[in-house]
Amino acid sequence: AQSVAQPEDQVNVAEGNPLTVKCTYSVSGNPYLFWYVQYPNRGLQFLLKYITGDNLVKGSYGFEAEFNKSQTSFHLKKPSALVSDSALYFCAVNFYGNKLVFGAGTILRVKS
Amino acid sequence: ETGVTQTPRHLVMGMTNKKSLKCEQHLGHNAMYWYKQSAKKPLELMFVYSLEERVENNSVPSRFSPECPNSSHLFLHLHTLQPEDSALYLCASSLQRTGEYEQYFGPGTRLTVT
């Protein structure tokens, strides 16, 4: 069964430092991978996706993610964190179907 | 804004009430979704509509009844709910139902069942 794991409930980082939010998945074959962000009292907002091609995907607000097939990971990264990046981040996987399976979410806190 | 609107944003209802949640997308998408988001639980997919036809129902209790009258509108009719149904209900849409298309979410309806 396809699944996605976000091993960290919370990530804390200082403003200006690089950030990484981890995501691993368990599927056979080639998945479609997504990152979404949720700000308080808001719905989820699409950040970026990996479908095929270049393993490094660039998305909104300076975020990027690296697809690593051998490690079945799709970690979200940003070179320099902003306080406004503080939010709840979801990784999601869709494999040969139409059901998006979400991870449990990781709270990112960026402190000034 | 994502182009997906939901009303009402907040709803408090008793267990014997009947209410409806409304979702509208202005993106020209063909697929629409209802999700339930509860505290400390992963997002749960409830229903999927593609071209106004329900294509997925993830073992959702019959007290939740979806309706998709056209590709731009989606409703979730609620009746005789339980307190454990209190959650954030999110609507989403995508260009097509196939997996490579990202979903766009509305702001959600915060439902409290008393």
Short mmCIF file of C-alpha atoms in Angstrom, two decimals, chain B:
data_model
loop_
_atom_site.label_atom_id
_atom_site.label_comp_id
_atom_site.label_asym_id
_atom_site.label_seq_id
_atom_site.Cartn_x
_atom_site.Cartn_y
_atom_site.Cartn_z
CA GLU B 1 -6.86 33.24 -2.98
CA THR B 2 -6.83 29.83 -4.64
CA GLY B 3 -10.03 30.19 -6.69
CA VAL B 4 -11.94 27.80 -4.43
CA THR B 5 -14.46 29.29 -2.02
CA GLN B 6 -16.31 27.61 0.83
CA THR B 7 -19.30 28.75 2.85
CA PRO B 8 -19.93 29.02 5.67
CA ARG B 9 -16.47 29.41 7.20
CA HIS B 10 -17.75 28.40 10.63
CA LEU B 11 -20.75 26.30 11.58
CA VAL B 12 -22.09 25.18 14.93
CA MET B 13 -24.88 22.65 14.82
CA GLY B 14 -26.69 20.34 17.15
CA MET B 15 -26.85 16.63 16.57
CA THR B 16 -30.42 16.80 15.30
CA ASN B 17 -29.86 19.64 12.83
CA LYS B 18 -29.56 19.49 9.07
CA LYS B 19 -27.11 21.81 7.37
CA SER B 20 -25.17 22.02 4.13
CA LEU B 21 -21.64 23.06 3.26
CA LYS B 22 -21.05 24.72 -0.08
CA CYS B 23 -17.97 24.80 -2.26
CA GLU B 24 -17.46 26.68 -5.51
CA GLN B 25 -14.45 26.65 -7.79
CA HIS B 26 -13.67 29.31 -10.39
CA LEU B 27 -10.79 27.48 -12.04
CA GLY B 28 -12.50 25.50 -14.77
CA HIS B 29 -11.58 22.22 -13.09
CA ASN B 30 -13.30 18.92 -13.73
CA ALA B 31 -12.69 17.13 -10.44
CA MET B 32 -13.77 18.11 -6.94
CA TYR B 33 -13.06 16.60 -3.52
CA TRP B 34 -14.21 16.71 0.09
CA TYR B 35 -11.65 16.15 2.86
CA LYS B 36 -11.95 16.01 6.63
CA GLN B 37 -9.14 17.44 8.73
CA SER B 38 -9.17 16.54 12.41
CA ALA B 39 -6.62 17.52 15.01
CA LYS B 40 -3.62 15.20 15.14
CA LYS B 41 -4.90 13.00 12.30
CA PRO B 42 -3.91 12.85 8.63
CA LEU B 43 -6.13 14.46 6.09
CA GLU B 44 -8.97 12.08 5.23
CA LEU B 45 -10.40 11.94 1.73
CA MET B 46 -14.18 11.62 1.91
CA PHE B 47 -15.57 11.94 -1.61
CA VAL B 48 -14.33 12.48 -5.15
CA TYR B 49 -16.36 13.78 -8.06
CA SER B 50 -15.13 13.72 -11.63
CA LEU B 51 -17.21 15.43 -14.31
CA GLU B 52 -20.06 15.61 -11.79
CA GLU B 53 -20.06 11.86 -11.20
CA ARG B 54 -19.15 10.49 -7.80
CA VAL B 55 -16.20 8.20 -8.33
CA GLU B 56 -15.07 7.58 -4.80
CA ASN B 57 -16.68 7.25 -1.41
CA ASN B 58 -14.22 6.31 1.30
CA SER B 59 -16.52 4.50 3.71
CA VAL B 60 -18.03 7.73 4.89
CA PRO B 61 -21.09 7.41 7.17
CA SER B 62 -24.41 8.07 5.50
CA ARG B 63 -25.00 11.11 7.68
CA PHE B 64 -22.71 12.86 5.17
CA SER B 65 -24.29 13.20 1.75
CA PRO B 66 -22.44 14.89 -1.12
CA GLU B 67 -23.97 16.55 -4.14
CA CYS B 68 -22.31 17.90 -7.27
CA PRO B 69 -24.89 19.63 -9.49
CA ASN B 70 -22.27 20.89 -11.95
CA SER B 71 -18.51 20.98 -12.30
CA SER B 72 -18.21 24.27 -10.41
CA HIS B 73 -20.27 23.47 -7.32
CA LEU B 74 -20.02 20.86 -4.62
CA PHE B 75 -22.17 20.46 -1.53
CA LEU B 76 -21.91 18.37 1.59
CA HIS B 77 -25.26 17.79 3.27
CA LEU B 78 -25.09 17.02 6.97
CA HIS B 79 -27.71 15.43 9.22
CA THR B 80 -27.76 13.84 12.66
CA LEU B 81 -24.06 14.35 13.14
CA GLN B 82 -22.03 13.17 16.11
CA PRO B 83 -19.60 15.23 18.23
CA GLU B 84 -16.68 13.31 16.69
CA ASP B 85 -17.65 14.82 13.33
CA SER B 86 -16.38 18.19 14.56
CA ALA B 87 -13.48 19.06 12.25
CA LEU B 88 -12.31 21.30 9.45
CA TYR B 89 -13.95 20.27 6.18
CA LEU B 90 -11.93 21.13 3.13
CA CYS B 91 -13.04 21.26 -0.46
CA ALA B 92 -10.53 20.94 -3.29
CA SER B 93 -10.54 20.83 -7.06
CA SER B 94 -8.13 19.79 -9.78
CA LEU B 95 -7.97 20.10 -13.54
CA GLN B 96 -8.41 16.38 -14.05
CA ARG B 97 -8.83 13.46 -11.73
CA THR B 98 -5.58 11.83 -12.82
CA GLY B 99 -2.73 11.93 -10.37
CA GLU B 100 -0.28 14.40 -11.86
CA TYR B 101 -2.55 17.38 -11.34
CA GLU B 102 -2.27 19.32 -8.11
CA GLN B 103 -5.33 20.07 -6.07
CA TYR B 104 -6.41 23.56 -5.08
CA PHE B 105 -8.05 23.87 -1.68
CA GLY B 106 -10.65 26.18 -0.27
CA PRO B 107 -10.23 27.80 3.16
CA GLY B 108 -12.42 25.19 4.83
CA THR B 109 -15.50 25.14 7.02
CA ARG B 110 -14.85 24.75 10.74
CA LEU B 111 -17.68 22.53 11.96
CA THR B 112 -18.55 22.10 15.62
CA VAL B 113 -21.20 19.57 16.57
CA THR B 114 -22.72 20.11 20.01
#
